[in-house]
mmCIF file of C-alpha atoms in Angstrom:
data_model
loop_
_atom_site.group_PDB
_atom_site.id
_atom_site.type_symbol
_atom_site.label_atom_id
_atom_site.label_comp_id
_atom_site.label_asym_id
_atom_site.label_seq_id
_atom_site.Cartn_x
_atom_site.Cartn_y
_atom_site.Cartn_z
ATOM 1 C CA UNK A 1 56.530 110.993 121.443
ATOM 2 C CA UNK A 2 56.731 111.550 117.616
ATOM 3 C CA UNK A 3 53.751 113.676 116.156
ATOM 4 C CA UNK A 4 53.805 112.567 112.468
ATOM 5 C CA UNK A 5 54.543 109.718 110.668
ATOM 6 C CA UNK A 6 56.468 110.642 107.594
ATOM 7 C CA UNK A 7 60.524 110.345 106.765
ATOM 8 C CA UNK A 8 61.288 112.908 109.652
ATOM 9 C CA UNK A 9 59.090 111.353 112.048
ATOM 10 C CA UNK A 10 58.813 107.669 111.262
ATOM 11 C CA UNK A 11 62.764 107.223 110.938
ATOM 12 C CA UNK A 12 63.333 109.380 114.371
ATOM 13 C CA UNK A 13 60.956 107.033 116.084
ATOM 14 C CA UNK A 14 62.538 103.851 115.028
ATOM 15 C CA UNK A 15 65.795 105.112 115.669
ATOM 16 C CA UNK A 16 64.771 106.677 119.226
ATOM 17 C CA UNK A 17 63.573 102.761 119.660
ATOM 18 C CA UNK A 18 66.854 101.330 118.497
ATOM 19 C CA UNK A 19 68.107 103.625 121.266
ATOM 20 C CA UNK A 20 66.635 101.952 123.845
ATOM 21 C CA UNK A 21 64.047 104.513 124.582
ATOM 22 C CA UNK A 22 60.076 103.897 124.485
ATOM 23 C CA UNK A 23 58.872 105.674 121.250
ATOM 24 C CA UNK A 24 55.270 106.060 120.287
ATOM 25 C CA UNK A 25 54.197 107.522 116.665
ATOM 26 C CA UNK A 26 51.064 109.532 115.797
ATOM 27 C CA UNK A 27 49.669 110.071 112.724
ATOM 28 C CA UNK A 28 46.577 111.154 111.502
ATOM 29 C CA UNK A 29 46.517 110.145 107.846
ATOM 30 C CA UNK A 30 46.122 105.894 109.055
ATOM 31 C CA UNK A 31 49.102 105.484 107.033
ATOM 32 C CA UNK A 32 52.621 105.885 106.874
ATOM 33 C CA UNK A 33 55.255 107.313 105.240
ATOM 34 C CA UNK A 34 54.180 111.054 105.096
ATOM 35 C CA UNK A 35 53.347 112.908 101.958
ATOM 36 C CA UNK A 36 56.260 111.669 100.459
ATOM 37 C CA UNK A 37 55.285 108.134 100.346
ATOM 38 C CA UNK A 38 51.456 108.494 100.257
ATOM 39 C CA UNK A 39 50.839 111.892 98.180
ATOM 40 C CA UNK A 40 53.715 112.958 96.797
ATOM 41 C CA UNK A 41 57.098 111.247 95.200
ATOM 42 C CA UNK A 42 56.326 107.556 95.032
ATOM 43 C CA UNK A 43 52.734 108.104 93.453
ATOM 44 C CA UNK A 44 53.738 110.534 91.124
ATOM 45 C CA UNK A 45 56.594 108.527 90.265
ATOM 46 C CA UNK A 46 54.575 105.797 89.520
ATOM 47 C CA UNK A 47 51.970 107.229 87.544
ATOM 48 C CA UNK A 48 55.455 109.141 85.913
ATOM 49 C CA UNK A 49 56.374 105.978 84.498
ATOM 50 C CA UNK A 50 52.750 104.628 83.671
ATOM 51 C CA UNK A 51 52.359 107.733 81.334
ATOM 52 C CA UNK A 52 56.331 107.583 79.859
ATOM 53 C CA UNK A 53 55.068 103.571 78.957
ATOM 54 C CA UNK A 54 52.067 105.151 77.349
ATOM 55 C CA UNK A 55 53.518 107.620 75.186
ATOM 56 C CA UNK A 56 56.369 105.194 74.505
ATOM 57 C CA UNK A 57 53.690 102.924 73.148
ATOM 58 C CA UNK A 58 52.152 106.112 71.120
ATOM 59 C CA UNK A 59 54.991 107.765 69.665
ATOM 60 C CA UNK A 60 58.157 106.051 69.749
ATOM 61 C CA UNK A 61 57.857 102.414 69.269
ATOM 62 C CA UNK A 62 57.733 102.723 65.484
ATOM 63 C CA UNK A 63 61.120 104.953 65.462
ATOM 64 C CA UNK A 64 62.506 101.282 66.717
ATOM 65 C CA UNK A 65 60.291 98.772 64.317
ATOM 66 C CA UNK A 66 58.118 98.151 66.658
ATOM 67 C CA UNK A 67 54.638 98.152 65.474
ATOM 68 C CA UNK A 68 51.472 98.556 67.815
ATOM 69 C CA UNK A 69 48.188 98.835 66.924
ATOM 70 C CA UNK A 70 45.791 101.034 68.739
ATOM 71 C CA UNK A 71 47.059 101.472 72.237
ATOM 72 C CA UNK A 72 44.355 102.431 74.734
ATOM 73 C CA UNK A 73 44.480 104.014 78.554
ATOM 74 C CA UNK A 74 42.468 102.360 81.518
ATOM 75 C CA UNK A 75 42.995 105.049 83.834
ATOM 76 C CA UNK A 76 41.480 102.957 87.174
ATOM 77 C CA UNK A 77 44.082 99.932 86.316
ATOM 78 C CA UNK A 78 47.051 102.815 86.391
ATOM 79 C CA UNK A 79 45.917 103.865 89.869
ATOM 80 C CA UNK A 80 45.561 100.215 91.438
ATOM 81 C CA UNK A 81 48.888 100.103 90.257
ATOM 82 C CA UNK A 82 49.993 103.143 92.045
ATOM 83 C CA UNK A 83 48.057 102.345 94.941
ATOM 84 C CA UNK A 84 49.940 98.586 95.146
ATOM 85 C CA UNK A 85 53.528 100.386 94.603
ATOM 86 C CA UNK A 86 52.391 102.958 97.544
ATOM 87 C CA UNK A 87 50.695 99.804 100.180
ATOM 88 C CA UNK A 88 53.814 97.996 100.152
ATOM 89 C CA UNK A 89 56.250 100.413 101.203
ATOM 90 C CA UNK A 90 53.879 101.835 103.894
ATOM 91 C CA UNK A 91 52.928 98.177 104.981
ATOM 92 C CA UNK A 92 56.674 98.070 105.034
ATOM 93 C CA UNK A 93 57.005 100.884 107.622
ATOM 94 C CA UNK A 94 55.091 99.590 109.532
ATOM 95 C CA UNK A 95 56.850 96.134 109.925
ATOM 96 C CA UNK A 96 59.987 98.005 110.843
ATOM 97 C CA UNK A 97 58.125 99.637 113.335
ATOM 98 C CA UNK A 98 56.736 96.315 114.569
ATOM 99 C CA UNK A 99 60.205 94.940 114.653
ATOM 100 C CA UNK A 100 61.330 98.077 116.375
ATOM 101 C CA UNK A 101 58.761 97.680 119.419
ATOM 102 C CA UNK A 102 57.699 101.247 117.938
ATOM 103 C CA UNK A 103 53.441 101.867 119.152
ATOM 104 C CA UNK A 104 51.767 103.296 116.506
ATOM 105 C CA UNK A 105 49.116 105.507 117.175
ATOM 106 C CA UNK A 106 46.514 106.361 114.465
ATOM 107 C CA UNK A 107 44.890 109.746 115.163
ATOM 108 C CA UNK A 108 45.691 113.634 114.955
ATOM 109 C CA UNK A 109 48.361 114.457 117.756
ATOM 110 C CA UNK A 110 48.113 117.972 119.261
ATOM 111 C CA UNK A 111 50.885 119.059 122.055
ATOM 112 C CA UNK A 112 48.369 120.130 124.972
ATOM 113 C CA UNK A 113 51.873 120.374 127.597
ATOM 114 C CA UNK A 114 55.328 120.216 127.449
ATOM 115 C CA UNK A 115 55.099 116.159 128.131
ATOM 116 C CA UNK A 116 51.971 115.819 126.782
ATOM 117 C CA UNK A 117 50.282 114.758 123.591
ATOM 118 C CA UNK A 118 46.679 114.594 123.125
ATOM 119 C CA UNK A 119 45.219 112.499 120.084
ATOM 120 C CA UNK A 120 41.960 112.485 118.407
ATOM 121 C CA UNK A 121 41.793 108.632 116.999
ATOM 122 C CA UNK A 122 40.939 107.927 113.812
ATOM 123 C CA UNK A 123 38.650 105.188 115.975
ATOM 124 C CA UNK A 124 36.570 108.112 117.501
ATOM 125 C CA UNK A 125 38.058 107.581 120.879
ATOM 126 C CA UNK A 126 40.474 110.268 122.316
ATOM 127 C CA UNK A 127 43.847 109.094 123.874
ATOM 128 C CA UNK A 128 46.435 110.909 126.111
ATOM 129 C CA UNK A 129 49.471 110.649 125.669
ATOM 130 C CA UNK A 130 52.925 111.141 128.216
ATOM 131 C CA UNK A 131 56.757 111.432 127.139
ATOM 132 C CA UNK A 132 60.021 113.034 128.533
ATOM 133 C CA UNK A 133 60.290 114.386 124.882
ATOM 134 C CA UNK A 134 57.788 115.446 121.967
ATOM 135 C CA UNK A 135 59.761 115.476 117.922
ATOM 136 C CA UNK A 136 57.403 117.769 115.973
ATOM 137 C CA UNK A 137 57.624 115.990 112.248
ATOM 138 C CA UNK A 138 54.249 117.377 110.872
ATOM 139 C CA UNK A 139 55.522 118.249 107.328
ATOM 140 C CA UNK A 140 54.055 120.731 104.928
ATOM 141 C CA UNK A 141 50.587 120.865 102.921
ATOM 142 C CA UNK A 142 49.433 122.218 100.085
ATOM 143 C CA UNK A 143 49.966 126.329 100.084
ATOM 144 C CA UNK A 144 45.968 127.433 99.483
ATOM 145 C CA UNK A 145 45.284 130.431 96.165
ATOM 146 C CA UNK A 146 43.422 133.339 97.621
ATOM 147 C CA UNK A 147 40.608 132.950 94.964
ATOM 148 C CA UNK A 148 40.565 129.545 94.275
ATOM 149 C CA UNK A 149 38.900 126.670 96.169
ATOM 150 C CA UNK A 150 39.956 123.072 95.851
ATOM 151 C CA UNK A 151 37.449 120.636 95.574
ATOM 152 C CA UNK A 152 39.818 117.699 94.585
ATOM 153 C CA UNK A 153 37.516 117.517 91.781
ATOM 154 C CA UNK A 154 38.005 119.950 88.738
ATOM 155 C CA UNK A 155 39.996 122.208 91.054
ATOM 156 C CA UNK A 156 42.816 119.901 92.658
ATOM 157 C CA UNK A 157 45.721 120.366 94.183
ATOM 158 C CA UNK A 158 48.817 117.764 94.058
ATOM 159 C CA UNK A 159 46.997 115.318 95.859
ATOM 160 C CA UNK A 160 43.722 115.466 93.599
ATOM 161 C CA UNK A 161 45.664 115.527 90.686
ATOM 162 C CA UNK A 162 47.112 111.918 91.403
ATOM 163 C CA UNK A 163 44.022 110.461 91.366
ATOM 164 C CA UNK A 164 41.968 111.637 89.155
ATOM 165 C CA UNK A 165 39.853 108.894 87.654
ATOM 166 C CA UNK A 166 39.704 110.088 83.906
ATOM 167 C CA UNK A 167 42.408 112.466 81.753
ATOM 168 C CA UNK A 168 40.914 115.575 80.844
ATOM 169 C CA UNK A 169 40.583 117.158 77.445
ATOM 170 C CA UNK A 170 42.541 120.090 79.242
ATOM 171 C CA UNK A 171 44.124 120.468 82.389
ATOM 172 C CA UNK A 172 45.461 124.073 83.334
ATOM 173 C CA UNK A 173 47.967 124.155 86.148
ATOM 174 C CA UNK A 174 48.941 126.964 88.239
ATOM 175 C CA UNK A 175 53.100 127.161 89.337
ATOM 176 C CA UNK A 176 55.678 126.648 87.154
ATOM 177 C CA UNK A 177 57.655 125.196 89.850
ATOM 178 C CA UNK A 178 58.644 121.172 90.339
ATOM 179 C CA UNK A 179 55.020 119.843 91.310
ATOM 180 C CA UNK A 180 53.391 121.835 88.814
ATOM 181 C CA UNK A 181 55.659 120.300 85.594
ATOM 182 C CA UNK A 182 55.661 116.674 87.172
ATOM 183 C CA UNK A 183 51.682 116.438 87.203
ATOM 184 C CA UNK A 184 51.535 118.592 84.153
ATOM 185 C CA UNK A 185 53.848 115.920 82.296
ATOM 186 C CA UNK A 186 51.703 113.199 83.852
ATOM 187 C CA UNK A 187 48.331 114.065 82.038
ATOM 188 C CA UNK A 188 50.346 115.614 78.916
ATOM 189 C CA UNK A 189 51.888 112.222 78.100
ATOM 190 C CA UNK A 190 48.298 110.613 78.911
ATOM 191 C CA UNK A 191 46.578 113.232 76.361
ATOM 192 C CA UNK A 192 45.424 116.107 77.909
ATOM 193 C CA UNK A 193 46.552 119.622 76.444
ATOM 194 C CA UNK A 194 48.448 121.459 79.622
ATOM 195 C CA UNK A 195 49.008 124.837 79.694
ATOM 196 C CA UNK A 196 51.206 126.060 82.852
ATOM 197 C CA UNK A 197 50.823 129.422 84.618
ATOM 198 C CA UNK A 198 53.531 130.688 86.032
ATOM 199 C CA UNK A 199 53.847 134.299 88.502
ATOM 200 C CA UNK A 200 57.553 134.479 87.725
ATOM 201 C CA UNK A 201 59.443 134.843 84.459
ATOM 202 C CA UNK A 202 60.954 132.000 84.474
ATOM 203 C CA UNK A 203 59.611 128.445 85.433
ATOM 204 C CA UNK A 204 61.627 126.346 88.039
ATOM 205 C CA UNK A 205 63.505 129.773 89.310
ATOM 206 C CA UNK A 206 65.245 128.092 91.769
ATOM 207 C CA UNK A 207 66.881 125.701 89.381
ATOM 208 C CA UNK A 208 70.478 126.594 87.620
ATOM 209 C CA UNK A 209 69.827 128.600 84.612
ATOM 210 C CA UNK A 210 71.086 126.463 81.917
ATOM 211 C CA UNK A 211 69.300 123.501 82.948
ATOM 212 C CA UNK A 212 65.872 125.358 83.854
ATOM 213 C CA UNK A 213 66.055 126.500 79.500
ATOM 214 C CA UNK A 214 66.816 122.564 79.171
ATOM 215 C CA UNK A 215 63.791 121.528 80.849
ATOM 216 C CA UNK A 216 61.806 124.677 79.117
ATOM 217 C CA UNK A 217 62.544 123.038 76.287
ATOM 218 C CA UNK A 218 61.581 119.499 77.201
ATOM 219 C CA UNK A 219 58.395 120.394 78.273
ATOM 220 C CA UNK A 220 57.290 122.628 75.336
ATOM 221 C CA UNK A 221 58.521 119.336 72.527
ATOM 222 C CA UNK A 222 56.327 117.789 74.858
ATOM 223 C CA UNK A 223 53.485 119.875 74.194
ATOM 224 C CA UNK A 224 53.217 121.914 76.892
ATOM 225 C CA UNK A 225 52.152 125.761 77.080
ATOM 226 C CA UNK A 226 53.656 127.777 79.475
ATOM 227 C CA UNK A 227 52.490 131.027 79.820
ATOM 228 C CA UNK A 228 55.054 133.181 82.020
ATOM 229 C CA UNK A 229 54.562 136.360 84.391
ATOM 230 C CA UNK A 230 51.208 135.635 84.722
ATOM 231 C CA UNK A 231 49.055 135.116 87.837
ATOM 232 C CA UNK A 232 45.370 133.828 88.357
ATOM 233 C CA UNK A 233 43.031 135.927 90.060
ATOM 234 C CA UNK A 234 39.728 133.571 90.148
ATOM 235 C CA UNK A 235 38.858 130.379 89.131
ATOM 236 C CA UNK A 236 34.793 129.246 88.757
ATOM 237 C CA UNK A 237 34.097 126.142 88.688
ATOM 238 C CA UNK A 238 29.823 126.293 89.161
ATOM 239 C CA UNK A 239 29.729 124.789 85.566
ATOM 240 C CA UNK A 240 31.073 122.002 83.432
ATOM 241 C CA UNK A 241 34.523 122.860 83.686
ATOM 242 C CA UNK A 242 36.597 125.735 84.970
ATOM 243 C CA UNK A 243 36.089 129.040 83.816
ATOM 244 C CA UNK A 244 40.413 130.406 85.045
ATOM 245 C CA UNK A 245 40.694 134.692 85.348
ATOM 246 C CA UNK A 246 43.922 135.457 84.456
ATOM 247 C CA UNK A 247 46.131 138.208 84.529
ATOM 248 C CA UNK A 248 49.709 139.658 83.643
ATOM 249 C CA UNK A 249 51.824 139.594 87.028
ATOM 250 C CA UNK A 250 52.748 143.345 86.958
ATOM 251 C CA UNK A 251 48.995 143.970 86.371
ATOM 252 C CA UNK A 252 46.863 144.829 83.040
ATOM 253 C CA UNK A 253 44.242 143.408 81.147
ATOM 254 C CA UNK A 254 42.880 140.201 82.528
ATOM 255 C CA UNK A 255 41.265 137.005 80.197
ATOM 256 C CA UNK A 256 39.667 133.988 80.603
ATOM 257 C CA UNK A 257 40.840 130.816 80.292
ATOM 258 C CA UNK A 258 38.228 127.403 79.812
ATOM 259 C CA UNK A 259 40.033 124.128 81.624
ATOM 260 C CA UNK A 260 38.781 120.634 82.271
ATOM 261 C CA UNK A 261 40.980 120.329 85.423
ATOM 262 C CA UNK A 262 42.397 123.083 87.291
ATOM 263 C CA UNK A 263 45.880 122.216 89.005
ATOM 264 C CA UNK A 264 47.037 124.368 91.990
ATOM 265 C CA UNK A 265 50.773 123.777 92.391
ATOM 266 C CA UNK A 266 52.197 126.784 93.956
ATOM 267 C CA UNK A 267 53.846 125.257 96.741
ATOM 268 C CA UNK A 268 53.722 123.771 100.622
ATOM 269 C CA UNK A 269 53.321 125.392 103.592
ATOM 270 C CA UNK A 270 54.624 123.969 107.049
ATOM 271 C CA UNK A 271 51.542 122.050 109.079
ATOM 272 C CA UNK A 272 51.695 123.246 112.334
ATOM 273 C CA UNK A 273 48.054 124.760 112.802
ATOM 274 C CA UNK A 274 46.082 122.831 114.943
ATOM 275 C CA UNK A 275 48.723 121.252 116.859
ATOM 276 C CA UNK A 276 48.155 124.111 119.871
ATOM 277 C CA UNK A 277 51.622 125.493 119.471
ATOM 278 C CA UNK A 278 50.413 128.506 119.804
ATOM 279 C CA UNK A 279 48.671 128.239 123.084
ATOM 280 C CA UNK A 280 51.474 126.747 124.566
ATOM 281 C CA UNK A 281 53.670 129.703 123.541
ATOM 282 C CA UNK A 282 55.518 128.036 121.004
ATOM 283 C CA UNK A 283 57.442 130.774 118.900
ATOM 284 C CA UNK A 284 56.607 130.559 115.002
ATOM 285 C CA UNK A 285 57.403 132.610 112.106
ATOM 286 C CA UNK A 286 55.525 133.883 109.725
ATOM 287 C CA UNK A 287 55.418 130.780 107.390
ATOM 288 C CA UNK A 288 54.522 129.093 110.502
ATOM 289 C CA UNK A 289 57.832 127.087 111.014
ATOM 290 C CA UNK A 290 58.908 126.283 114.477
ATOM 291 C CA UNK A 291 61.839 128.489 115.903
ATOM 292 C CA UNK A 292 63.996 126.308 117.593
ATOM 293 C CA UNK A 293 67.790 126.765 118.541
ATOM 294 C CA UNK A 294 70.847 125.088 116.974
ATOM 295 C CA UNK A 295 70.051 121.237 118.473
ATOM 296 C CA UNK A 296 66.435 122.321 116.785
ATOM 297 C CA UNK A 297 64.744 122.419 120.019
#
């Protein structure tokens, strides 16, 4: 039994299958491919290149005697073409897991015994499921801003933020870190003035030094603002737009900030609550990550 249906789990099922044992998937999101596939790396990736066309179009076709004349954005045509790169490759999962004799069960798994899943169908009905062995492939989600509530509307997080059906006039985003400057770059090359808020004092702090003042670079010729060791405290988004409180890191005084869109990019969590770990007596840490030994059981 594999409880989620993304690169982890849907790969481990097939290969469990190729095996020779009986694997069955769940996943609660109707399709596959995890947030990777769905949310995450192929859409932005898409919508990465839709925008690089754009400015392209805008900016640099002249430096190559190529002249346009006014170039213009249908943001609903960008996102059916997202949305067809996306279908295949999950309609392509699932005919490996058809050609895999791989069941695929559509629903949100939860572990109610050690050989036992229980799964709340996306159909309504509620199936029980029965395995020799359970492969926990849940993922992450998107790490919540004490503060700030996401609407997916003017306050989004990555997943709003790739579908958001016009570009804003200004789009503030909140993490400095890789998902933060994708989607910022997204919207910037579209038109929208981004400024980027990061905690730290650096953006990217994980990245080697000399390329994280590369891409510093990049991303301010590109026109973005990045406003460093800085945290938001509030954001209000009763009226038109988004009224952002923010705030040095270290502490001092605080300002307001007026955004179209508010981004909140400041990282994934793992997704393990409501799978009933805990009532089975599942050890966790404090992130919520599964303890497990060195065969990660």
């Amino acid at each position: 039994l594999v409880v989620g249906g993304g690169p982890g789990g849907y790969v481990a099922a097939i290969k469990a299958a190729q095996l020779g044992l009986k694997a069955v998937c769940v996943e609660g999101r109707g399709t596959l491919g995890g947030t990777c596939l769905n949310v995450g790396c192929i859409p932005s990736k898409a919508l990465l290149n839709s925008s690089h066309k754009f400015e392209d179009a805008t900016k640099h076709f002249g430096d190559y005697g190529i002249e346009v004349g006014s170039v213009n954005i249908d943001v609903g045509k960008m996102m059916k073409q997202k949305e067809k790169a996306v279908g295949g490759l999950t309609k392509g999962i699932e005919g490996l897991f058809k050609k895999n004799k791989v069941k695929y069960v559509k629903g949100w798994g939860k572990v109610t015994g050690a050989n036992e899943v229980t799964v709340a169908g996306l159909d309504g009905e509620e199936v029980k499921l029965a395995g020799k062995n359970i492969i926990l492939a849940t993922g992450s989600e998107v790490t919540p801003l004490p503060g700030v509530t996401i609407d997916e509307e003017k306050v989004v997080s990555s997943t709003g933020a790739l579908a958001l059906k016009e570009v804003p006039k200004k789009m503030a985003v909140i993490g400095g870190g890789i998902i933060g400057l994708e989607l910022g770059s997204v919207w910037s090359r579209l038109g929208a003035e981004v400024e980027v808020i990061e905690f730290l004092p650096n953006i990217v702090p994980a990245m080697d030094p000399e390329v994280r003042r590369a891409f510093e670079r990049t991303m301010k010729k590109q026109g973005i603002k990045i406003r460093l060791s800085h945290k938001v405290t509030s954001a209000d988004a009763s009226g038109d737009g988004v009224k952002i409180t923010v705030e040095p890191s270290k502490g001092g005084d605080a300002e307001t900030l007026d955004a179209d869109v508010l981004l909140v990019a400041i990282g994934r969590r793992p997704f393990t609550e409501g799978l009933g770990l805990q009532d089975l007596g599942i050890e966790m840490d404090k992130a919520g990550r599964v303890l497990g030994n060195d065969k990660f059981q």
